[in-house]
Coordinates of C-alpha atoms and ligand atoms in Angstrom, one line a residue:
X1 CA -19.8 -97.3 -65.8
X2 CA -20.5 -100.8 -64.7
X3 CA -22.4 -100.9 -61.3
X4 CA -20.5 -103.0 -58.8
X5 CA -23.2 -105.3 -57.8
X6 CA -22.5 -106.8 -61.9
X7 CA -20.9 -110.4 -61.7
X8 CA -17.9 -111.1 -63.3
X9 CA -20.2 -113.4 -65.3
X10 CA -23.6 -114.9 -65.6
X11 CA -22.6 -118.5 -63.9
X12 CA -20.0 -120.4 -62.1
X13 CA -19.7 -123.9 -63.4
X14 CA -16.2 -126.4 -62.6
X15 CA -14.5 -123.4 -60.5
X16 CA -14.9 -120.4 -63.2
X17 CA -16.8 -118.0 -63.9
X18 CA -18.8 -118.8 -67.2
X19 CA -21.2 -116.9 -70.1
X20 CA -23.5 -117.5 -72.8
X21 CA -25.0 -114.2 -73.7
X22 CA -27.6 -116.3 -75.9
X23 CA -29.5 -116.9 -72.6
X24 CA -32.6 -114.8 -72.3
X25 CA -31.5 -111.5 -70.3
X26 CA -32.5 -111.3 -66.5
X27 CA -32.1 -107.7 -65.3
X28 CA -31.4 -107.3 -61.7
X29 CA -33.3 -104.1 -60.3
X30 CA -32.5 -102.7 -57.1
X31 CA -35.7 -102.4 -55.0
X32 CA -34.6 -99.5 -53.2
X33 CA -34.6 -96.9 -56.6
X34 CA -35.8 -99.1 -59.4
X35 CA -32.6 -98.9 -61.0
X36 CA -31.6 -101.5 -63.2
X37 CA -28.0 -102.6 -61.5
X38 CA -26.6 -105.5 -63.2
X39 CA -27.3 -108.3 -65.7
X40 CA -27.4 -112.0 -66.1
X41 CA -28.5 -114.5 -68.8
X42 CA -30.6 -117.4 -67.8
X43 CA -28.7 -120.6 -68.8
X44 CA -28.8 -122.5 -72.1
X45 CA -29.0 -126.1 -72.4
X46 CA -25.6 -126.2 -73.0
X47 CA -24.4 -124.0 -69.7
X48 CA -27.0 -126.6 -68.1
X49 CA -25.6 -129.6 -69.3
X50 CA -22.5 -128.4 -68.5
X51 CA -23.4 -127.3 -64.8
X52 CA -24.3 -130.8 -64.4
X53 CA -22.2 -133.2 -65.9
X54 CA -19.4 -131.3 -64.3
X55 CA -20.9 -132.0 -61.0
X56 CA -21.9 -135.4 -61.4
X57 CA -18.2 -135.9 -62.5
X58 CA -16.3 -134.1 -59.1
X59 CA -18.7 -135.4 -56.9
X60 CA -17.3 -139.0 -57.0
X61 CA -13.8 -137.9 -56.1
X62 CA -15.6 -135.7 -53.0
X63 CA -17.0 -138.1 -51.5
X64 CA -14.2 -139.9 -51.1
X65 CA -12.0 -137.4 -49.6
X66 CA -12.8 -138.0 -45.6
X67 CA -14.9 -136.2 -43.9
X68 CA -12.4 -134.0 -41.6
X69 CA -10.8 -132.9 -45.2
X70 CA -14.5 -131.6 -46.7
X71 CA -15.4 -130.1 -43.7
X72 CA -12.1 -128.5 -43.4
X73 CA -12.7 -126.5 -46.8
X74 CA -16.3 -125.5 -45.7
X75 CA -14.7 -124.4 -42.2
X76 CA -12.6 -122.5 -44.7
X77 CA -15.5 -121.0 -46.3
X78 CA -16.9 -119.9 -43.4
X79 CA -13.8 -118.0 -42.2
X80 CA -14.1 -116.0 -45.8
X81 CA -17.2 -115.3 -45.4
X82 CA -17.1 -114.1 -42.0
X83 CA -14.1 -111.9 -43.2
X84 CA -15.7 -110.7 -46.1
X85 CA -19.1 -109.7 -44.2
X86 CA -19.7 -106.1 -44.9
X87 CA -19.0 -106.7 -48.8
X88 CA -21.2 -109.5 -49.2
X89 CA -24.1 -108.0 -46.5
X90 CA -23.7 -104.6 -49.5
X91 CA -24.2 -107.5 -52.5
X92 CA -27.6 -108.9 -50.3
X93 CA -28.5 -105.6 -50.1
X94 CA -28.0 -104.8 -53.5
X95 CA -29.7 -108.1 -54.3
X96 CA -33.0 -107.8 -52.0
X97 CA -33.4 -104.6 -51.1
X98 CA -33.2 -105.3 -47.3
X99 CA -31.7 -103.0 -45.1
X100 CA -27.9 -103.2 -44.1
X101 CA -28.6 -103.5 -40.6
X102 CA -30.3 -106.3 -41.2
X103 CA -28.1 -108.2 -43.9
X104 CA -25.1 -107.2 -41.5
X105 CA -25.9 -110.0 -38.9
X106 CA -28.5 -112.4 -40.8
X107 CA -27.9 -113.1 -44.5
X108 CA -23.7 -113.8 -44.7
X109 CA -23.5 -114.6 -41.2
X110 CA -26.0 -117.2 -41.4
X111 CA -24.5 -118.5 -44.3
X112 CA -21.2 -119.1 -42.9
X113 CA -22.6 -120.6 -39.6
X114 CA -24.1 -123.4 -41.9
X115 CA -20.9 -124.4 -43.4
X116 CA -19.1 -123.9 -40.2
X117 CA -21.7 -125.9 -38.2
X118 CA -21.9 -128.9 -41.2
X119 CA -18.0 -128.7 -41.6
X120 CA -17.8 -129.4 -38.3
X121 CA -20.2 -132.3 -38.4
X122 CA -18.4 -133.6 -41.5
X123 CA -15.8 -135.3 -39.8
X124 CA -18.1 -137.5 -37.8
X125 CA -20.9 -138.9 -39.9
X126 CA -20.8 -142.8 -39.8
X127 CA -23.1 -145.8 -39.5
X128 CA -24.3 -148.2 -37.1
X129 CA -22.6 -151.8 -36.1
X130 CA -25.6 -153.8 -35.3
X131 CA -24.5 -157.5 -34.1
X132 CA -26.6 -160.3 -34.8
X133 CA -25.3 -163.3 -32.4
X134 CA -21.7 -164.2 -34.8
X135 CA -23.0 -162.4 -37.4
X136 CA -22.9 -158.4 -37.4
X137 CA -25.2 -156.1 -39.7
X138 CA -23.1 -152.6 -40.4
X139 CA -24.5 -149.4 -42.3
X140 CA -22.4 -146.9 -44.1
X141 CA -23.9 -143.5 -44.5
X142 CA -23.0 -142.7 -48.5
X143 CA -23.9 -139.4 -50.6
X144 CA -26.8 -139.3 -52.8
X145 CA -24.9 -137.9 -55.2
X146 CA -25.8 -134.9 -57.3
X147 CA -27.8 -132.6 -55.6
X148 CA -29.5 -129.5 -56.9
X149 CA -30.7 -126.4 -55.0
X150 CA -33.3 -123.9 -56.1
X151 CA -33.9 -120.9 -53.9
X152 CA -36.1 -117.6 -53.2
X153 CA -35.4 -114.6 -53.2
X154 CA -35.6 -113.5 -49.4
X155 CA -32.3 -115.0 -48.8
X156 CA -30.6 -115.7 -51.4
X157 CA -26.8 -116.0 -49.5
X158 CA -28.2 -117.9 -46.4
X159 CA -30.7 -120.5 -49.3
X160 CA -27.4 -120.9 -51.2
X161 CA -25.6 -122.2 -47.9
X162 CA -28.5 -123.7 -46.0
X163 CA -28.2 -126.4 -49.2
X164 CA -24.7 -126.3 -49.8
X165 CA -23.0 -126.8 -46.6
X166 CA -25.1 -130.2 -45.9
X167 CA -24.9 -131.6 -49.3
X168 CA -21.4 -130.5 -49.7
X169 CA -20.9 -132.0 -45.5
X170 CA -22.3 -135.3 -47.0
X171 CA -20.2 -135.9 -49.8
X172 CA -22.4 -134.9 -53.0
X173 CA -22.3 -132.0 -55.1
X174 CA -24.1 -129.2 -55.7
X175 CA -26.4 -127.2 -58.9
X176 CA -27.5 -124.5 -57.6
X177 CA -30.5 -122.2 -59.3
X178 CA -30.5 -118.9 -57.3
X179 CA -34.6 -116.9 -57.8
X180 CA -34.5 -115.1 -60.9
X181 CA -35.3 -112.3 -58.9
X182 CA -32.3 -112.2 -56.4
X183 CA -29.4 -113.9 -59.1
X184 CA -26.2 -112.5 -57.7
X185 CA -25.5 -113.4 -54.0
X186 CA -24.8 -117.2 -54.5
X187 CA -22.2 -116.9 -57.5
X188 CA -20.2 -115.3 -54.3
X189 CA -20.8 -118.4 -52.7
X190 CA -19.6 -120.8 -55.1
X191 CA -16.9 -118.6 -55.8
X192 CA -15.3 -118.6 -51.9
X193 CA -15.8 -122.2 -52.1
X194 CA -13.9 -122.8 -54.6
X195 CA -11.1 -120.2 -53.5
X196 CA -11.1 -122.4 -49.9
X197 CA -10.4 -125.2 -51.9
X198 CA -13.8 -126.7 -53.1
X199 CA -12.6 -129.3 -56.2
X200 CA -13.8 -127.7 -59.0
X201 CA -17.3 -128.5 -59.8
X202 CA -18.3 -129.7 -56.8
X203 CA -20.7 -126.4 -56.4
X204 CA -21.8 -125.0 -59.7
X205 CA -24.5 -121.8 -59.9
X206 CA -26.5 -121.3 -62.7
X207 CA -29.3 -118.7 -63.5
X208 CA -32.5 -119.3 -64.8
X209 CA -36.2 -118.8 -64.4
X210 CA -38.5 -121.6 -63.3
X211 CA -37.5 -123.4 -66.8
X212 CA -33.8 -123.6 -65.8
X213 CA -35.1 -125.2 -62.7
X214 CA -37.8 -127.6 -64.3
X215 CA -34.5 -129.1 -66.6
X216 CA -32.7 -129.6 -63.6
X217 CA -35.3 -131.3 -61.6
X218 CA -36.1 -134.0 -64.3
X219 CA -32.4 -134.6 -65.5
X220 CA -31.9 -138.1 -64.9
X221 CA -28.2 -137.3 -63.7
X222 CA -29.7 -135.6 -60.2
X223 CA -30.5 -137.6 -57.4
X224 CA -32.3 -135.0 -55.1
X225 CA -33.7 -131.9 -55.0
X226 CA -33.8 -129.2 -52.3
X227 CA -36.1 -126.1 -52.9
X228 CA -37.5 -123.0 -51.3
X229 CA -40.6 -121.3 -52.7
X230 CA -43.9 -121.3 -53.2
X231 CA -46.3 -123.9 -52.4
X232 CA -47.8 -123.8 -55.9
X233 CA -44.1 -124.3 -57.0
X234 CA -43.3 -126.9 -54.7
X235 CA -45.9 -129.3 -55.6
X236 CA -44.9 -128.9 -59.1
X237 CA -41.3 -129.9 -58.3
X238 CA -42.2 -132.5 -55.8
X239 CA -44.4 -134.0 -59.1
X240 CA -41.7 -133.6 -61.3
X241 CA -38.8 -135.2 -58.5
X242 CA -41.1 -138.1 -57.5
X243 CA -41.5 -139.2 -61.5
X244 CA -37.6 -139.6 -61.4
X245 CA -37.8 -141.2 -57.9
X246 CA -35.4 -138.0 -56.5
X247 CA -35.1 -137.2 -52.7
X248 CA -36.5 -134.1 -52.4
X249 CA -36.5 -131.3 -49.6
X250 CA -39.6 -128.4 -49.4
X251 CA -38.9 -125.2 -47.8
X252 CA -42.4 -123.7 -48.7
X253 CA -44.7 -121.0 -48.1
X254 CA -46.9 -120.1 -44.4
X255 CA -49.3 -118.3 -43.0
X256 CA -48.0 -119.4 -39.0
X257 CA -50.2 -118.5 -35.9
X258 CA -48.3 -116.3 -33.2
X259 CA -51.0 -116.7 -29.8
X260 CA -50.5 -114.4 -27.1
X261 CA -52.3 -115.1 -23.9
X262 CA -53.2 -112.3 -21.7
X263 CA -50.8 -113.1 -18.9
X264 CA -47.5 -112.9 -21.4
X265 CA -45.5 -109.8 -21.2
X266 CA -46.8 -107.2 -23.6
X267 CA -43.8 -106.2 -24.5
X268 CA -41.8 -109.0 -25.1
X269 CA -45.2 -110.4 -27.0
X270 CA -45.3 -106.9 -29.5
X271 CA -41.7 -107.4 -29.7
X272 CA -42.3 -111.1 -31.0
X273 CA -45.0 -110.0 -33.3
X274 CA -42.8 -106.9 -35.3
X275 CA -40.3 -109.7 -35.6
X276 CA -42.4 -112.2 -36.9
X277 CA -44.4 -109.7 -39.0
X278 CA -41.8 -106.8 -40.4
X279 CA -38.4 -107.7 -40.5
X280 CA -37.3 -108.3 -43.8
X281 CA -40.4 -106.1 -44.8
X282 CA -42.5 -109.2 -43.8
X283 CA -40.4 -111.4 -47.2
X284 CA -40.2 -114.0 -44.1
X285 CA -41.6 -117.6 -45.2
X286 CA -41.9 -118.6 -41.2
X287 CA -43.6 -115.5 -40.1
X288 CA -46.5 -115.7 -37.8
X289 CA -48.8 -113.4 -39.9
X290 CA -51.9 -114.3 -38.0
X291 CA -51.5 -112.9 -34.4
X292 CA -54.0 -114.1 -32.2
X293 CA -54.6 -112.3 -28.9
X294 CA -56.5 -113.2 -25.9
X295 CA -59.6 -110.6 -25.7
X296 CA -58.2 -108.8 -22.5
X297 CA -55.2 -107.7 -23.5
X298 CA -56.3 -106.6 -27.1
X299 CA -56.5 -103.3 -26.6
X300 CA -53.2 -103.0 -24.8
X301 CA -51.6 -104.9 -26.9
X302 CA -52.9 -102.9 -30.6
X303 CA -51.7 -99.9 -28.7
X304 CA -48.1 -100.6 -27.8
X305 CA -48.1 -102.4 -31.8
X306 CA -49.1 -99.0 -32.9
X307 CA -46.7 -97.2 -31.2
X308 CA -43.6 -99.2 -31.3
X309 CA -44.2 -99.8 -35.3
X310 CA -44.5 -95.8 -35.5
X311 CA -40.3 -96.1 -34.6
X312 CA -39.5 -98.2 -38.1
X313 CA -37.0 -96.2 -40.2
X314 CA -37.9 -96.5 -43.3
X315 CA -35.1 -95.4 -46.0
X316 CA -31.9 -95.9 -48.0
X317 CA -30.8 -99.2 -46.7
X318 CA -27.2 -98.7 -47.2
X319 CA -27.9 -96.6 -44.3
X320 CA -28.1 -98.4 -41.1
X321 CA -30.3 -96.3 -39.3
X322 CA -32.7 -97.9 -41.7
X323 CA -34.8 -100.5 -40.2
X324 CA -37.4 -101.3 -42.5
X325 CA -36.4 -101.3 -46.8
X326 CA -38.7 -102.3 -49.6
X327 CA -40.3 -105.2 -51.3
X328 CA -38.0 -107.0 -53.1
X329 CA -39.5 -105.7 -56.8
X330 CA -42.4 -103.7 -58.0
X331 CA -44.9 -107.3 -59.1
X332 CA -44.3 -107.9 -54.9
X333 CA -45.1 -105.0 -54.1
X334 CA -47.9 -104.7 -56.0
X335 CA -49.6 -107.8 -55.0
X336 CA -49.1 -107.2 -51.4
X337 CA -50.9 -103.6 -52.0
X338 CA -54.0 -105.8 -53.3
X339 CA -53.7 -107.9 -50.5
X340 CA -54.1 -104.8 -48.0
X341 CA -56.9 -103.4 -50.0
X342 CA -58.7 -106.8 -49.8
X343 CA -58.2 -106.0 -45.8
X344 CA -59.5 -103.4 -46.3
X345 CA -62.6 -104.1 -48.4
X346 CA -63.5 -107.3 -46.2
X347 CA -63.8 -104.8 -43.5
X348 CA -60.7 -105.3 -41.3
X349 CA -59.9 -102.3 -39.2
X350 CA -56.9 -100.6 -40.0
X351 CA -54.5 -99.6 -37.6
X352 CA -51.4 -98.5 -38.9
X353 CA -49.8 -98.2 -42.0
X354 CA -52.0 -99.7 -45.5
X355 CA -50.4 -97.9 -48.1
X356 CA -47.4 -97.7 -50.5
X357 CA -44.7 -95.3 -48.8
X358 CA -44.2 -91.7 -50.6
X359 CA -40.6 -92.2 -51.5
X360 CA -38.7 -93.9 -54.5
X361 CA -38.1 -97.2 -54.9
X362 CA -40.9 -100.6 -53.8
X363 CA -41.7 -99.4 -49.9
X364 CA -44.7 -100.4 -48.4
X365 CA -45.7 -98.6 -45.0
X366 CA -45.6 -101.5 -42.0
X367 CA -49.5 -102.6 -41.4
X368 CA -51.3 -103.8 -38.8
X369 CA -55.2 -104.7 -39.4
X370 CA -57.3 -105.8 -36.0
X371 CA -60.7 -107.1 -35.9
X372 CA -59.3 -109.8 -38.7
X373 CA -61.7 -112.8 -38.8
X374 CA -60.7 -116.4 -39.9
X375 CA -62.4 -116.4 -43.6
X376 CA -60.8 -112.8 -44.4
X377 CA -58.6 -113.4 -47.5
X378 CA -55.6 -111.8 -45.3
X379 CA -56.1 -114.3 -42.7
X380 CA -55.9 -117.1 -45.4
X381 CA -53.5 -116.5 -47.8
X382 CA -49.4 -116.0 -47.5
X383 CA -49.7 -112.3 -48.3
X384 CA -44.8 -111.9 -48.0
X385 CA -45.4 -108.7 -47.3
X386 CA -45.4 -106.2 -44.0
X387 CA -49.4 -106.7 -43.3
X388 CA -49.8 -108.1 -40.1
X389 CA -53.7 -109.7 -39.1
X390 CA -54.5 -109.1 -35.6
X391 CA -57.4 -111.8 -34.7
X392 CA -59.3 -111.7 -30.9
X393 CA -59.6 -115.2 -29.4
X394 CA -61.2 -116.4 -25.6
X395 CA -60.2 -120.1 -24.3
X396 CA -57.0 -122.1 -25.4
X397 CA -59.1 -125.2 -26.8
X398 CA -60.7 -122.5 -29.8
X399 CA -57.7 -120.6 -30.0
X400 CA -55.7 -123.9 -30.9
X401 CA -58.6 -124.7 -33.7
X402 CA -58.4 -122.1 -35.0
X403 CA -54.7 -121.5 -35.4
X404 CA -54.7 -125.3 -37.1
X405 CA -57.7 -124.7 -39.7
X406 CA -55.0 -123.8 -42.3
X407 CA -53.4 -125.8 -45.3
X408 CA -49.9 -124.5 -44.1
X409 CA -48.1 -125.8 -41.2
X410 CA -44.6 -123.9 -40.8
X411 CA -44.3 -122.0 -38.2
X412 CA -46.1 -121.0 -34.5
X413 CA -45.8 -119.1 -31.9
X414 CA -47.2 -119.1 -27.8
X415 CA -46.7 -116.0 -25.3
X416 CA -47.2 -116.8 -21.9
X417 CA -45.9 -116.8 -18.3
X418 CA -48.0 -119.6 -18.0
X419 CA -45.3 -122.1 -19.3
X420 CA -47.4 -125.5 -18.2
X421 CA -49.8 -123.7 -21.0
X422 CA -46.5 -122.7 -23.2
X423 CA -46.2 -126.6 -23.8
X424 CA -49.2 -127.6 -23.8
X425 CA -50.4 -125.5 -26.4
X426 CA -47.4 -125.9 -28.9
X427 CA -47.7 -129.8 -28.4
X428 CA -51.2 -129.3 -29.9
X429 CA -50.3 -127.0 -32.9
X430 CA -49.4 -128.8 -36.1
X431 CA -46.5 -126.6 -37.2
X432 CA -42.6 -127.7 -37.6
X433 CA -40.9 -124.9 -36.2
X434 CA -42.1 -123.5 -33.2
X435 CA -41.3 -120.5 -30.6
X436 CA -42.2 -120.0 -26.8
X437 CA -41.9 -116.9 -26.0
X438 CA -39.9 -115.6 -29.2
X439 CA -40.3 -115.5 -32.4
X440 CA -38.1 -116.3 -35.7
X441 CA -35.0 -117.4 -34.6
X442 CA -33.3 -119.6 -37.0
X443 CA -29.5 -121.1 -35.4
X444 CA -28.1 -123.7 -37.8
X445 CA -28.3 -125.9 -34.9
X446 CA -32.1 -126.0 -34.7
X447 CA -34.0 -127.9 -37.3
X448 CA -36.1 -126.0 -39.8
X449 CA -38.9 -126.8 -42.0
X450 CA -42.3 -127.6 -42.0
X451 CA -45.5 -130.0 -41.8
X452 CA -48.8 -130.0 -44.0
X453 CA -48.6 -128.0 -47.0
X454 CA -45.1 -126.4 -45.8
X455 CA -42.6 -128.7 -47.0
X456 CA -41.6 -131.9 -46.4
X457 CA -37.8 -133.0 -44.3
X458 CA -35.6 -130.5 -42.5
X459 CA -32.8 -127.8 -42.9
X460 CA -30.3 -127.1 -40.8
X461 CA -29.0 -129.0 -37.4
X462 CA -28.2 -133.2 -37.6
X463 CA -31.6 -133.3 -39.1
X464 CA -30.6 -131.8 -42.3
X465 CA -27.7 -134.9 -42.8
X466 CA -30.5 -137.0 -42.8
X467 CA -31.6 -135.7 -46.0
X468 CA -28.3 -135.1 -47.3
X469 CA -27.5 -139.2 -47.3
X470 CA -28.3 -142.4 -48.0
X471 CA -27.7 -145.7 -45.3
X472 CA -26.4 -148.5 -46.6
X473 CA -26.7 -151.5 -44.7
X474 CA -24.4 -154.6 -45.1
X475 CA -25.2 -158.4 -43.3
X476 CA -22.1 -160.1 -42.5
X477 CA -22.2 -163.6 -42.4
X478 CA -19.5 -165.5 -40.4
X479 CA -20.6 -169.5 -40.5
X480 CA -21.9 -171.3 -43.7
X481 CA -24.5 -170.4 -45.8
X482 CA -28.0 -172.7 -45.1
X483 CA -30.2 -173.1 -48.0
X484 CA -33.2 -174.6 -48.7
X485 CA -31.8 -177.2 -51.8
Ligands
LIG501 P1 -41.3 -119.3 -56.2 O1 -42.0 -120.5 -55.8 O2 -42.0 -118.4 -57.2 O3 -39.9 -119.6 -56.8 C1 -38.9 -120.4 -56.1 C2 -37.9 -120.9 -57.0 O4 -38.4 -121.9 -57.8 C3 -37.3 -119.9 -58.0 O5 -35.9 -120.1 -58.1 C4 -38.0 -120.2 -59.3 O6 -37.3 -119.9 -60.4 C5 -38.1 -121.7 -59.2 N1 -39.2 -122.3 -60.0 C6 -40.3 -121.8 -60.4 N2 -41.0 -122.7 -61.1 C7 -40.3 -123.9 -61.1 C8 -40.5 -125.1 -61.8 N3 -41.6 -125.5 -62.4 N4 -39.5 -126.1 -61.6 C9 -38.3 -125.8 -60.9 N5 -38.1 -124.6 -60.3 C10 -39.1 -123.6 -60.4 O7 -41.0 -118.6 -54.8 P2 -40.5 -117.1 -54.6 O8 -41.5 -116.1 -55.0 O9 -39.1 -117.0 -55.1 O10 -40.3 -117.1 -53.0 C11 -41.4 -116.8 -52.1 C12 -42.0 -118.1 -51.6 O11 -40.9 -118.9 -51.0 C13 -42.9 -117.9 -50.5 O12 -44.1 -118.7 -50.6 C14 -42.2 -118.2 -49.2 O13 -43.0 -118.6 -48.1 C15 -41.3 -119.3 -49.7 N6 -40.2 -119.4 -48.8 C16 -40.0 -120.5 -48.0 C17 -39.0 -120.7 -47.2 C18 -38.8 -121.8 -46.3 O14 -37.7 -122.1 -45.8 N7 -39.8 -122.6 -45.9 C19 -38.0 -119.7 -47.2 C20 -38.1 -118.6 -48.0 C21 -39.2 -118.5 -48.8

């Protein structure tokens, strides 16, 4: 019997549902059992080619449809989506492997926010009159025109609408390449687009490894690229953009500094670091994976991170009691494992958790190592997996050092009561989205991204039209021309 996580079809290209079988074969496990629950094919030339001429070819109509009308279909969308939550948070689930009581309120949800937020916004986006004595200079704010999306697998429903809503807000059109890993969540997207009215084409889905995604960056037909992944990844598409002078977006890796200074509030400070560490088993690009805590509250603090991480339910996530699911597949899983026995081996001290759970399917026990020094490999590298590094620090000037000395620059986090300190620390720390007192949270109305190796522009809030569009700007002459002969 077909499981009912299987798509009607491998992709969704000019408002169908569409199949080549001659792709190569991408199964879809469920990282909860192992279980093989669905297939797709990775897309042909011809399904690519097809993906984006069809695009190219809606998005001129699109963008000239006002902006009220777009932003009334994604409005649409949203309402769908919102109605449809419990269905689509089961597909996530299906898809990732995180809990239910998770994708309930964060994957669907935050999908829908983004195309209600940028639906609203669509209405409004104009230029600038400028006046110049008689004359007057204006700018228009155009589409870039085709656009294509490449996304992870952590999110796959909120990636898929993080890059649609803006582009589609904007007036361009959309290609989107879901992870290989995570393939079914955004062929639900495209198809409630198109059922609130989305022209055909306008937001096609394709599936493919990272060759699917390499033909669509260098295509001469796409104008910009938007991708979350890797850093190794991203500079690779960034290359391949910048030869075909392409916008691009980064939504890359981390490996963010949470600092918590001995007057915050323990709790609320353990609380930020199992949100910035464990939810989502730790599969969180922004997470502040290198907690840094002021000498005397250490103890304290590894105490009440101990206990409270003892409460995570780990389990079926269609269950939600269940609090803490599995690595998305078994290769994650398995390299997070070497990353906690290289903890372990470079003599960090274990305090909870470190090994693979006894039960079925990809869990990983929640860990917490203490003692954690800067050059330990789990202090360096983005391990995307439930291992939190627990480092000791004395004075604000070292701690800030410290929590800069890394290639990445996503996220940070500062715990304090102090809140003179609060400001004055983040103002020093060379990360793009940042946290006092809190950890993680993502509205649509808050830009998102990162600095140094972490990506390059901005998701989400007015920031994210920015690299949506293009200006335009027009001088408008009023007298004669003067010229030199
Ligand atoms: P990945 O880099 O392996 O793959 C990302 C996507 O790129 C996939 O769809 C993949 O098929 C595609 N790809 C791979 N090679 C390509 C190529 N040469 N050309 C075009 N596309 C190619 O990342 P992943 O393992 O899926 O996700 C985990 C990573 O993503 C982590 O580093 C994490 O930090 C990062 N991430 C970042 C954010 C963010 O917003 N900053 C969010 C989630 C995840």
């Amino acid at each position: 019997m077909t499981h009912p996580a299987q798509p009607k079809a491998s992709h969704f290209i000019n408002g169908e549902y569409v199949e080549d079988t001659t792709g190569t074969p991408i199964p879809v496990i469920y990282a909860a059992t192992g279980e093989q629950i669905a297939t797709v094919y990775a897309a042909t030339p011809a399904i690519v080619d097809q993906a984006l001429s069809t695009a190219k070819e809606a998005q001129k109509a699109w963008a000239k449809m006002t902006g009220t009308e777009r932003g009334r279909i994604l409005r649409r969308a949203a309402d769908i989506m919102r109605e449809r939550n419990h269905e689509l948070s089961v597909l996530e689930t299906y898809d990732t492997g995180k809990p239910l009581q998770e994708t309930l309120v964060a994957d669907a949800t935050s999908g829908a926010d983004a195309l209600e937020y940028f639906g609203g916004l669509a209405g409004s986006l104009t230029g600038e009159h400028i006046p110049m004595g008689e004359d007057w200079v204006y700018t228009v704010r155009e589409a870039l025109g085709l656009c294509v999306g490449i996304g992870a697998w952590n999110y796959p429903t909120q990636i898929a609408c993080w890059k649609g809503a803006p582009a589609l807000a904007c007036g361009n059109s959309m290609v989107f390449k879901p992870s290989e890993t995570t393939p079914l969540c955004a062929l639900k997207v495209a198809e409630i687009l198109h059922e609130a009215g989305a022209p055909a084409g306008i937001y096609n889905v394709i599936q493919g490894m990272g060759e699917v995604g390499g033909a669509l960056v260098t295509d001469p037909r796409v104008d910009k690229v938007s991708l979350t992944g890797s850093v190794p990844t991203g500079k690779k598409v960034y290359a391949a953009a910048a030869a075909g002078m392409k916008h691009v977006t980064m939504e890359l890796g981390g490996k963010s500094p949470l600092i918590i200074f001995d007057d915050a509030d323990i709790d609320n400070a353990v609380g930020g670091a199992i949100n910035g560490n464990f939810y989502s088993s730790g599969q969180v690009c922004s997470n502040g994976t290198r907690v840094f805590v002021q000498k005397g509250i250490k103890e304290k603090f590894l105490a009440r991170l101990a206990e409270r991480t003892g409460n995570a339910i780990l389990g079926d996530p269609m269950d939600e009691a269940t609090s803490f699911g599995p690595m998305v597949t078994e290769n994650q899983m398995n390299i997070v494992l070497g990353y906690i026995e290289k903890g372990k081996v470079e003599g960090a001290r274990l305090i909870c958790g470190g090994n693979r759970a006894d039960m079925p399917g990809y869990y990983i026990q929640p860990t917490v190592f203490a003692d954690v020094t800067d050059d330990m490999t789990i202090a360096r590298e983005e391990i995307f997996g439930p291992v939190m590094s627990v480092l000791d620090f004395d004075t604000e000037e070292e701690v800030i050092a410290r929590a800069n000395d890394t290639e990445f620059g996503l996220s940070a986090g500062v715990f304090t009561n102090d809140f003179s300190r609060a400001h004055r620390v983040i103002g020093q720390l060379e990360a793009g989205s940042c946290f006092i007192n809190s950890y993680n949270d993502a509205p649509v109305e808050a830009p998102f991204g990162g600095v140094k190796a972490s990506g390059v522009g901005r998701e989400n809030s007015k920031e994210a039209i920015k690299h949506f569009s293009q200006v335009k700007s027009v001088y408008v002459r009023m007298g004669d021309v003067e010229a030199a002969f």
